[in-house]
Amino acid sequence: MTHWMRSMHDAILVGIGTALNDNPQLNTRLIPEVSRPSKLPRPIILDAHLRLPIDCKLLSNFRQGRGLQPWIFCSSSDFPEMSNRQCTLLEAGAVIFYVSCENGFLSIPQVLEELYNQGIRSLMVEGGATVINSFLECARQSHGVTVPSMVDTIIITTAPMFVGNGGVEYKVGCAERVGEVPTLQHIRTALMGTDTVTAVRILRGQ
Ligand SMILES: NC(=O)c1ccc[n+]([C@@H]2O[C@H](COP(=O)([O-])OP(=O)(O)OC[C@H]3O[C@@H](n4cnc5c(N)ncnc54)[C@H](OP(=O)(O)O)[C@@H]3O)[C@@H](O)[C@H]2O)c1
């Protein structure tokens, strides 16, 4: 299901935490070859300090002609080792974009604006928890104002297990009153094996 969802988007975004822990490929290889769309999603990594290893699968797949060129978003302010890391990653095949930081993280509105300028019209944010919470926080901040919402649809998978602190939570305390959180409209719920998958749409504010 995740690979089908990936195939429906121009780009797939993860944080550097996920890139380091999972070494993901962010492609659609699990779709049967006969029905696999030829178009691959663009892999995007939020990586303020350019920590992505050059032997990661995203870069090696690109070098071997098995994946699109990964785009890395990093901090526009200099840090020690920045120019070395830039050269190494560019030589390894990455494209690097520079955005400023807000509250210690890369600015999501600036990332989305740059992606739009680069022709990306649909983006799937695959994780991890820190990145998903940043996008949800942007959706909350843009709720009720006249800019387009930063998030339009959320896919929630519930598995029959406890994950403790490893789960994604909508941060407690980030919205003090009911009217400050976006309204969610249920689209569909489906059972996939033992998981329940629910799609909801974020409605525009009043
Ligand atoms: N169950 C699932 O479907 C699923 C999906 C994906 C991942 N995961 C799991 O999630 C875990 C990783 O999650 P994580 O929360 O530790 O890391 P993450 O969300 O993948 O990455 C977080 C890092 O991304 C960078 N970043 C840059 N701009 C950001 C922004 N605006 N907002 C948030 N982060 C930004 C920060 O590092 P810098 O400051 O260095 O840039 C931050 O520490 C992995 O173990 C993976 O297995 C699970």
PDB file of C-alpha atoms and ligand atoms in Angstrom:
ATOM      1  CA  MET A   1       0.000   0.000   0.000  1.00  0.00           C
ATOM      2  CA  THR A   2       2.826   2.370   0.906  1.00  0.00           C
ATOM      3  CA  HIS A   3       4.522   1.745  -2.441  1.00  0.00           C
ATOM      4  CA  TRP A   4       1.242   2.406  -4.300  1.00  0.00           C
ATOM      5  CA  MET A   5       0.866   5.623  -2.345  1.00  0.00           C
ATOM      6  CA  ARG A   6       4.443   6.581  -3.244  1.00  0.00           C
ATOM      7  CA  SER A   7       3.655   6.031  -6.930  1.00  0.00           C
ATOM      8  CA  MET A   8       0.880   8.654  -6.742  1.00  0.00           C
ATOM      9  CA  HIS A   9       3.198  11.498  -5.720  1.00  0.00           C
ATOM     10  CA  ASP A  10       5.893  13.587  -7.376  1.00  0.00           C
ATOM     11  CA  ALA A  11       8.186  13.313  -4.337  1.00  0.00           C
ATOM     12  CA  ILE A  12       8.656  11.423  -1.053  1.00  0.00           C
ATOM     13  CA  LEU A  13      10.170  13.252   1.921  1.00  0.00           C
ATOM     14  CA  VAL A  14      11.899  11.864   5.032  1.00  0.00           C
ATOM     15  CA  GLY A  15      13.989  13.360   7.826  1.00  0.00           C
ATOM     16  CA  ILE A  16      17.650  12.548   8.303  1.00  0.00           C
ATOM     17  CA  GLY A  17      16.709  10.436  11.371  1.00  0.00           C
ATOM     18  CA  THR A  18      14.840   8.016   9.096  1.00  0.00           C
ATOM     19  CA  ALA A  19      17.539   8.172   6.410  1.00  0.00           C
ATOM     20  CA  LEU A  20      20.208   7.211   8.974  1.00  0.00           C
ATOM     21  CA  ASN A  21      18.186   4.553  10.848  1.00  0.00           C
ATOM     22  CA  ASP A  22      16.403   2.824   7.970  1.00  0.00           C
ATOM     23  CA  ASN A  23      18.587   3.553   4.915  1.00  0.00           C
ATOM     24  CA  PRO A  24      15.361   3.672   2.818  1.00  0.00           C
ATOM     25  CA  GLN A  25      15.110   3.497  -0.989  1.00  0.00           C
ATOM     26  CA  LEU A  26      11.828   5.473  -1.262  1.00  0.00           C
ATOM     27  CA  ASN A  27      10.938   3.796  -4.554  1.00  0.00           C
ATOM     28  CA  THR A  28       8.007   1.650  -5.760  1.00  0.00           C
ATOM     29  CA  ARG A  29       9.806  -1.723  -6.063  1.00  0.00           C
ATOM     30  CA  LEU A  30       7.113  -3.710  -4.193  1.00  0.00           C
ATOM     31  CA  ILE A  31       4.484  -2.968  -6.865  1.00  0.00           C
ATOM     32  CA  PRO A  32       4.276  -5.947  -9.286  1.00  0.00           C
ATOM     33  CA  GLU A  33       6.426  -5.135 -12.340  1.00  0.00           C
ATOM     34  CA  VAL A  34       3.534  -5.461 -14.826  1.00  0.00           C
ATOM     35  CA  SER A  35       1.529  -2.733 -13.103  1.00  0.00           C
ATOM     36  CA  ARG A  36       4.391  -0.588 -11.761  1.00  0.00           C
ATOM     37  CA  PRO A  37       4.174   3.039 -13.007  1.00  0.00           C
ATOM     38  CA  SER A  38       7.307   4.049 -14.934  1.00  0.00           C
ATOM     39  CA  LYS A  39       7.518   7.388 -13.133  1.00  0.00           C
ATOM     40  CA  LEU A  40       9.509   7.253  -9.879  1.00  0.00           C
ATOM     41  CA  PRO A  41       8.947   9.689  -7.002  1.00  0.00           C
ATOM     42  CA  ARG A  42      11.764  12.150  -6.244  1.00  0.00           C
ATOM     43  CA  PRO A  43      13.491  11.315  -2.908  1.00  0.00           C
ATOM     44  CA  ILE A  44      13.823  14.319  -0.588  1.00  0.00           C
ATOM     45  CA  ILE A  45      15.764  14.426   2.707  1.00  0.00           C
ATOM     46  CA  LEU A  46      15.603  17.152   5.373  1.00  0.00           C
ATOM     47  CA  ASP A  47      19.201  17.202   6.608  1.00  0.00           C
ATOM     48  CA  ALA A  48      20.279  20.564   8.071  1.00  0.00           C
ATOM     49  CA  HIS A  49      23.897  19.499   8.703  1.00  0.00           C
ATOM     50  CA  LEU A  50      24.450  17.268   5.675  1.00  0.00           C
ATOM     51  CA  ARG A  51      24.825  14.041   7.649  1.00  0.00           C
ATOM     52  CA  LEU A  52      23.540  11.780   4.847  1.00  0.00           C
ATOM     53  CA  PRO A  53      26.159   9.026   4.229  1.00  0.00           C
ATOM     54  CA  ILE A  54      27.420   8.843   0.648  1.00  0.00           C
ATOM     55  CA  ASP A  55      27.030   5.040   0.616  1.00  0.00           C
ATOM     56  CA  CYS A  56      23.302   5.245   1.469  1.00  0.00           C
ATOM     57  CA  LYS A  57      20.906   3.384  -0.841  1.00  0.00           C
ATOM     58  CA  LEU A  58      19.328   6.619  -2.136  1.00  0.00           C
ATOM     59  CA  LEU A  59      22.648   7.831  -3.560  1.00  0.00           C
ATOM     60  CA  SER A  60      23.937   4.424  -4.684  1.00  0.00           C
ATOM     61  CA  ASN A  61      20.631   3.655  -6.465  1.00  0.00           C
ATOM     62  CA  PHE A  62      20.955   6.950  -8.337  1.00  0.00           C
ATOM     63  CA  ARG A  63      24.591   6.259  -9.306  1.00  0.00           C
ATOM     64  CA  GLN A  64      23.583   2.813 -10.579  1.00  0.00           C
ATOM     65  CA  GLY A  65      20.695   4.240 -12.648  1.00  0.00           C
ATOM     66  CA  ARG A  66      18.070   2.661 -10.379  1.00  0.00           C
ATOM     67  CA  GLY A  67      16.619   5.794  -8.765  1.00  0.00           C
ATOM     68  CA  LEU A  68      16.064   9.503  -9.219  1.00  0.00           C
ATOM     69  CA  GLN A  69      18.679  11.950  -7.958  1.00  0.00           C
ATOM     70  CA  PRO A  70      18.084  12.602  -4.226  1.00  0.00           C
ATOM     71  CA  TRP A  71      17.439  16.200  -3.225  1.00  0.00           C
ATOM     72  CA  ILE A  72      18.817  17.260   0.176  1.00  0.00           C
ATOM     73  CA  PHE A  73      17.543  20.323   2.017  1.00  0.00           C
ATOM     74  CA  CYS A  74      20.128  21.770   4.399  1.00  0.00           C
ATOM     75  CA  SER A  75      20.677  24.870   6.501  1.00  0.00           C
ATOM     76  CA  SER A  76      21.606  28.076   4.670  1.00  0.00           C
ATOM     77  CA  SER A  77      23.869  29.122   7.565  1.00  0.00           C
ATOM     78  CA  ASP A  78      27.462  27.932   7.584  1.00  0.00           C
ATOM     79  CA  PHE A  79      28.640  25.319  10.050  1.00  0.00           C
ATOM     80  CA  PRO A  80      32.076  23.694  10.485  1.00  0.00           C
ATOM     81  CA  GLU A  81      32.673  20.995   7.859  1.00  0.00           C
ATOM     82  CA  MET A  82      29.867  22.371   5.668  1.00  0.00           C
ATOM     83  CA  SER A  83      31.896  22.945   2.524  1.00  0.00           C
ATOM     84  CA  ASN A  84      33.595  19.527   2.815  1.00  0.00           C
ATOM     85  CA  ARG A  85      30.258  17.779   3.253  1.00  0.00           C
ATOM     86  CA  GLN A  86      28.738  19.766   0.376  1.00  0.00           C
ATOM     87  CA  CYS A  87      31.504  18.718  -2.033  1.00  0.00           C
ATOM     88  CA  THR A  88      31.365  15.083  -0.909  1.00  0.00           C
ATOM     89  CA  LEU A  89      27.589  14.839  -1.303  1.00  0.00           C
ATOM     90  CA  LEU A  90      27.537  16.687  -4.636  1.00  0.00           C
ATOM     91  CA  GLU A  91      30.239  14.340  -5.977  1.00  0.00           C
ATOM     92  CA  ALA A  92      28.199  11.387  -4.705  1.00  0.00           C
ATOM     93  CA  GLY A  93      25.243  12.580  -6.828  1.00  0.00           C
ATOM     94  CA  ALA A  94      23.038  14.643  -4.509  1.00  0.00           C
ATOM     95  CA  VAL A  95      21.370  17.960  -5.322  1.00  0.00           C
ATOM     96  CA  ILE A  96      21.482  20.405  -2.389  1.00  0.00           C
ATOM     97  CA  PHE A  97      19.006  23.193  -1.585  1.00  0.00           C
ATOM     98  CA  TYR A  98      19.512  25.768   1.148  1.00  0.00           C
ATOM     99  CA  VAL A  99      16.752  27.060   3.435  1.00  0.00           C
ATOM    100  CA  SER A 100      16.807  28.887   6.745  1.00  0.00           C
ATOM    101  CA  CYS A 101      16.001  27.359  10.120  1.00  0.00           C
ATOM    102  CA  GLU A 102      13.046  28.168  12.373  1.00  0.00           C
ATOM    103  CA  ASN A 103      13.024  26.896  15.972  1.00  0.00           C
ATOM    104  CA  GLY A 104      16.097  24.777  15.275  1.00  0.00           C
ATOM    105  CA  PHE A 105      14.686  22.972  12.249  1.00  0.00           C
ATOM    106  CA  LEU A 106      14.588  23.720   8.522  1.00  0.00           C
ATOM    107  CA  SER A 107      11.654  25.974   7.602  1.00  0.00           C
ATOM    108  CA  ILE A 108       8.867  23.789   6.166  1.00  0.00           C
ATOM    109  CA  PRO A 109       7.192  26.690   4.264  1.00  0.00           C
ATOM    110  CA  GLN A 110      10.545  27.453   2.565  1.00  0.00           C
ATOM    111  CA  VAL A 111      11.072  23.775   1.707  1.00  0.00           C
ATOM    112  CA  LEU A 112       7.579  23.590   0.169  1.00  0.00           C
ATOM    113  CA  GLU A 113       8.078  26.839  -1.767  1.00  0.00           C
ATOM    114  CA  GLU A 114      11.360  25.567  -3.246  1.00  0.00           C
ATOM    115  CA  LEU A 115       9.780  22.213  -4.134  1.00  0.00           C
ATOM    116  CA  TYR A 116       6.927  24.047  -5.881  1.00  0.00           C
ATOM    117  CA  ASN A 117       9.473  26.141  -7.811  1.00  0.00           C
ATOM    118  CA  GLN A 118      11.173  22.902  -8.865  1.00  0.00           C
ATOM    119  CA  GLY A 119       7.892  21.561 -10.302  1.00  0.00           C
ATOM    120  CA  ILE A 120       6.844  19.280  -7.427  1.00  0.00           C
ATOM    121  CA  ARG A 121       3.038  19.345  -7.168  1.00  0.00           C
ATOM    122  CA  SER A 122       2.345  16.497  -4.727  1.00  0.00           C
ATOM    123  CA  LEU A 123       4.482  15.471  -1.769  1.00  0.00           C
ATOM    124  CA  MET A 124       4.174  12.434   0.491  1.00  0.00           C
ATOM    125  CA  VAL A 125       5.792  12.942   3.904  1.00  0.00           C
ATOM    126  CA  GLU A 126       6.779   9.485   5.089  1.00  0.00           C
ATOM    127  CA  GLY A 127       8.397  10.256   8.442  1.00  0.00           C
ATOM    128  CA  GLY A 128       9.749   9.973  11.006  1.00  0.00           C
ATOM    129  CA  ALA A 129       7.872  11.336  13.955  1.00  0.00           C
ATOM    130  CA  THR A 130       9.877  14.576  14.250  1.00  0.00           C
ATOM    131  CA  VAL A 131       9.260  15.547  10.632  1.00  0.00           C
ATOM    132  CA  ILE A 132       5.585  14.544  10.723  1.00  0.00           C
ATOM    133  CA  ASN A 133       5.096  16.663  13.838  1.00  0.00           C
ATOM    134  CA  SER A 134       6.728  19.646  12.089  1.00  0.00           C
ATOM    135  CA  PHE A 135       4.272  19.338   9.206  1.00  0.00           C
ATOM    136  CA  LEU A 136       1.310  18.928  11.598  1.00  0.00           C
ATOM    137  CA  GLU A 137       2.462  22.006  13.499  1.00  0.00           C
ATOM    138  CA  CYS A 138       2.583  23.949  10.196  1.00  0.00           C
ATOM    139  CA  ALA A 139      -0.932  22.717   9.400  1.00  0.00           C
ATOM    140  CA  ARG A 140      -2.080  23.997  12.806  1.00  0.00           C
ATOM    141  CA  GLN A 141      -0.381  27.382  12.317  1.00  0.00           C
ATOM    142  CA  SER A 142      -1.896  27.848   8.861  1.00  0.00           C
ATOM    143  CA  HIS A 143      -5.356  26.792  10.102  1.00  0.00           C
ATOM    144  CA  GLY A 144      -7.869  29.618   9.806  1.00  0.00           C
ATOM    145  CA  VAL A 145      -5.561  31.973   7.910  1.00  0.00           C
ATOM    146  CA  THR A 146      -5.708  32.750   4.233  1.00  0.00           C
ATOM    147  CA  VAL A 147      -2.604  30.852   3.085  1.00  0.00           C
ATOM    148  CA  PRO A 148      -3.064  27.339   1.699  1.00  0.00           C
ATOM    149  CA  SER A 149      -2.790  24.592   4.327  1.00  0.00           C
ATOM    150  CA  MET A 150       0.655  22.941   4.482  1.00  0.00           C
ATOM    151  CA  VAL A 151      -0.985  19.501   4.782  1.00  0.00           C
ATOM    152  CA  ASP A 152      -4.116  18.328   3.002  1.00  0.00           C
ATOM    153  CA  THR A 153      -4.444  14.605   3.764  1.00  0.00           C
ATOM    154  CA  ILE A 154      -3.231  12.374   6.608  1.00  0.00           C
ATOM    155  CA  ILE A 155      -2.974   8.584   6.380  1.00  0.00           C
ATOM    156  CA  ILE A 156      -3.028   6.960   9.840  1.00  0.00           C
ATOM    157  CA  THR A 157      -2.056   3.303  10.191  1.00  0.00           C
ATOM    158  CA  THR A 158      -2.964   1.620  13.470  1.00  0.00           C
ATOM    159  CA  ALA A 159      -1.182  -1.677  14.159  1.00  0.00           C
ATOM    160  CA  PRO A 160      -2.211  -3.998  17.011  1.00  0.00           C
ATOM    161  CA  MET A 161       0.851  -3.335  19.169  1.00  0.00           C
ATOM    162  CA  PHE A 162       2.172  -0.839  21.720  1.00  0.00           C
ATOM    163  CA  VAL A 163       5.125   1.273  20.555  1.00  0.00           C
ATOM    164  CA  GLY A 164       5.622   3.496  23.589  1.00  0.00           C
ATOM    165  CA  ASN A 165       7.491   6.690  22.837  1.00  0.00           C
ATOM    166  CA  GLY A 166       8.234   5.511  19.288  1.00  0.00           C
ATOM    167  CA  GLY A 167       4.784   6.544  18.027  1.00  0.00           C
ATOM    168  CA  VAL A 168       3.756   9.785  16.341  1.00  0.00           C
ATOM    169  CA  GLU A 169       1.662  11.988  18.591  1.00  0.00           C
ATOM    170  CA  TYR A 170      -0.163  15.197  17.802  1.00  0.00           C
ATOM    171  CA  LYS A 171       1.699  17.292  20.349  1.00  0.00           C
ATOM    172  CA  VAL A 172      -0.235  17.745  23.578  1.00  0.00           C
ATOM    173  CA  GLY A 173      -0.607  21.419  24.432  1.00  0.00           C
ATOM    174  CA  CYS A 174       0.085  22.781  20.949  1.00  0.00           C
ATOM    175  CA  ALA A 175      -3.570  23.793  20.644  1.00  0.00           C
ATOM    176  CA  GLU A 176      -5.211  25.277  23.716  1.00  0.00           C
ATOM    177  CA  ARG A 177      -8.756  25.544  22.344  1.00  0.00           C
ATOM    178  CA  VAL A 178     -10.865  23.348  20.065  1.00  0.00           C
ATOM    179  CA  GLY A 179     -11.113  26.105  17.419  1.00  0.00           C
ATOM    180  CA  GLU A 180      -7.315  26.211  17.103  1.00  0.00           C
ATOM    181  CA  VAL A 181      -6.983  22.712  15.687  1.00  0.00           C
ATOM    182  CA  PRO A 182      -7.863  21.899  12.084  1.00  0.00           C
ATOM    183  CA  THR A 183     -11.107  19.999  11.485  1.00  0.00           C
ATOM    184  CA  LEU A 184     -10.590  16.531  10.030  1.00  0.00           C
ATOM    185  CA  GLN A 185     -12.993  14.956   7.524  1.00  0.00           C
ATOM    186  CA  HIS A 186     -13.007  11.165   7.346  1.00  0.00           C
ATOM    187  CA  ILE A 187     -12.403   9.851   3.817  1.00  0.00           C
ATOM    188  CA  ARG A 188     -12.084   6.089   4.194  1.00  0.00           C
ATOM    189  CA  THR A 189     -10.985   3.339   6.571  1.00  0.00           C
ATOM    190  CA  ALA A 190      -9.705  -0.045   5.367  1.00  0.00           C
ATOM    191  CA  LEU A 191      -8.368  -3.174   7.028  1.00  0.00           C
ATOM    192  CA  MET A 192      -4.968  -4.221   5.597  1.00  0.00           C
ATOM    193  CA  GLY A 193      -3.925  -7.533   7.155  1.00  0.00           C
ATOM    194  CA  THR A 194      -3.982  -6.791  10.875  1.00  0.00           C
ATOM    195  CA  ASP A 195      -3.549  -3.015  10.410  1.00  0.00           C
ATOM    196  CA  THR A 196      -6.311  -0.447  10.162  1.00  0.00           C
ATOM    197  CA  VAL A 197      -5.618   2.356   7.708  1.00  0.00           C
ATOM    198  CA  THR A 198      -7.615   5.573   7.872  1.00  0.00           C
ATOM    199  CA  ALA A 199      -7.426   8.532   5.492  1.00  0.00           C
ATOM    200  CA  VAL A 200      -8.590  11.952   6.696  1.00  0.00           C
ATOM    201  CA  ARG A 201      -8.654  15.320   4.963  1.00  0.00           C
ATOM    202  CA  ILE A 202      -7.770  18.576   6.724  1.00  0.00           C
ATOM    203  CA  LEU A 203     -10.575  21.077   6.159  1.00  0.00           C
ATOM    204  CA  ARG A 204      -9.830  24.748   5.684  1.00  0.00           C
ATOM    205  CA  GLY A 205     -10.366  27.035   8.698  1.00  0.00           C
ATOM    206  CA  GLN A 206     -13.438  29.260   9.094  1.00  0.00           C
TER     207      GLN A 206
HETATM  208  N1  LIG B   1       6.376   3.577  11.035  1.00  0.00           N
HETATM  209  C1  LIG B   1       6.621   4.326   9.980  1.00  0.00           C
HETATM  210  O1  LIG B   1       5.824   4.392   9.069  1.00  0.00           O
HETATM  211  C2  LIG B   1       7.907   5.096   9.920  1.00  0.00           C
HETATM  212  C3  LIG B   1       8.129   5.918   8.827  1.00  0.00           C
HETATM  213  C4  LIG B   1       9.318   6.642   8.784  1.00  0.00           C
HETATM  214  C5  LIG B   1      10.230   6.544   9.810  1.00  0.00           C
HETATM  215  N2  LIG B   1       9.995   5.738  10.857  1.00  0.00           N
HETATM  216  C6  LIG B   1      10.971   5.634  11.966  1.00  0.00           C
HETATM  217  O2  LIG B   1      11.184   6.907  12.522  1.00  0.00           O
HETATM  218  C7  LIG B   1      12.494   6.932  13.085  1.00  0.00           C
HETATM  219  C8  LIG B   1      13.123   8.279  12.822  1.00  0.00           C
HETATM  220  O3  LIG B   1      12.272   9.290  13.332  1.00  0.00           O
HETATM  221  P1  LIG B   1      12.895  10.572  13.992  1.00  0.00           P
HETATM  222  O4  LIG B   1      11.747  11.368  14.527  1.00  0.00           O
HETATM  223  O5  LIG B   1      13.982  10.150  14.917  1.00  0.00           O
HETATM  224  O6  LIG B   1      13.634  11.318  12.777  1.00  0.00           O
HETATM  225  P2  LIG B   1      13.096  12.004  11.432  1.00  0.00           P
HETATM  226  O7  LIG B   1      11.765  12.645  11.661  1.00  0.00           O
HETATM  227  O8  LIG B   1      13.220  11.049  10.315  1.00  0.00           O
HETATM  228  O9  LIG B   1      14.226  13.129  11.227  1.00  0.00           O
HETATM  229  C9  LIG B   1      14.323  14.165  12.165  1.00  0.00           C
HETATM  230  C10 LIG B   1      15.511  15.029  11.825  1.00  0.00           C
HETATM  231  O10 LIG B   1      15.300  15.661  10.561  1.00  0.00           O
HETATM  232  C11 LIG B   1      15.956  16.910  10.579  1.00  0.00           C
HETATM  233  N3  LIG B   1      15.032  17.989  10.246  1.00  0.00           N
HETATM  234  C12 LIG B   1      15.353  19.035   9.444  1.00  0.00           C
HETATM  235  N4  LIG B   1      14.341  19.877   9.337  1.00  0.00           N
HETATM  236  C13 LIG B   1      13.335  19.374  10.084  1.00  0.00           C
HETATM  237  C14 LIG B   1      12.035  19.850  10.379  1.00  0.00           C
HETATM  238  N5  LIG B   1      11.530  20.991   9.860  1.00  0.00           N
HETATM  239  N6  LIG B   1      11.269  19.138  11.216  1.00  0.00           N
HETATM  240  C15 LIG B   1      11.738  17.990  11.749  1.00  0.00           C
HETATM  241  N7  LIG B   1      12.966  17.497  11.506  1.00  0.00           N
HETATM  242  C16 LIG B   1      13.776  18.184  10.680  1.00  0.00           C
HETATM  243  C17 LIG B   1      16.497  17.115  11.991  1.00  0.00           C
HETATM  244  O11 LIG B   1      17.874  16.763  11.992  1.00  0.00           O
HETATM  245  P3  LIG B   1      18.960  17.892  11.584  1.00  0.00           P
HETATM  246  O12 LIG B   1      18.785  18.996  12.590  1.00  0.00           O
HETATM  247  O13 LIG B   1      20.259  17.202  11.650  1.00  0.00           O
HETATM  248  O14 LIG B   1      18.592  18.330  10.205  1.00  0.00           O
HETATM  249  C18 LIG B   1      15.713  16.115  12.809  1.00  0.00           C
HETATM  250  O15 LIG B   1      16.390  15.689  13.958  1.00  0.00           O
HETATM  251  C19 LIG B   1      13.285   5.829  12.415  1.00  0.00           C
HETATM  252  O16 LIG B   1      13.708   4.914  13.397  1.00  0.00           O
HETATM  253  C20 LIG B   1      12.306   5.197  11.459  1.00  0.00           C
HETATM  254  O17 LIG B   1      12.387   3.787  11.498  1.00  0.00           O
HETATM  255  C21 LIG B   1       8.827   5.021  10.931  1.00  0.00           C
END
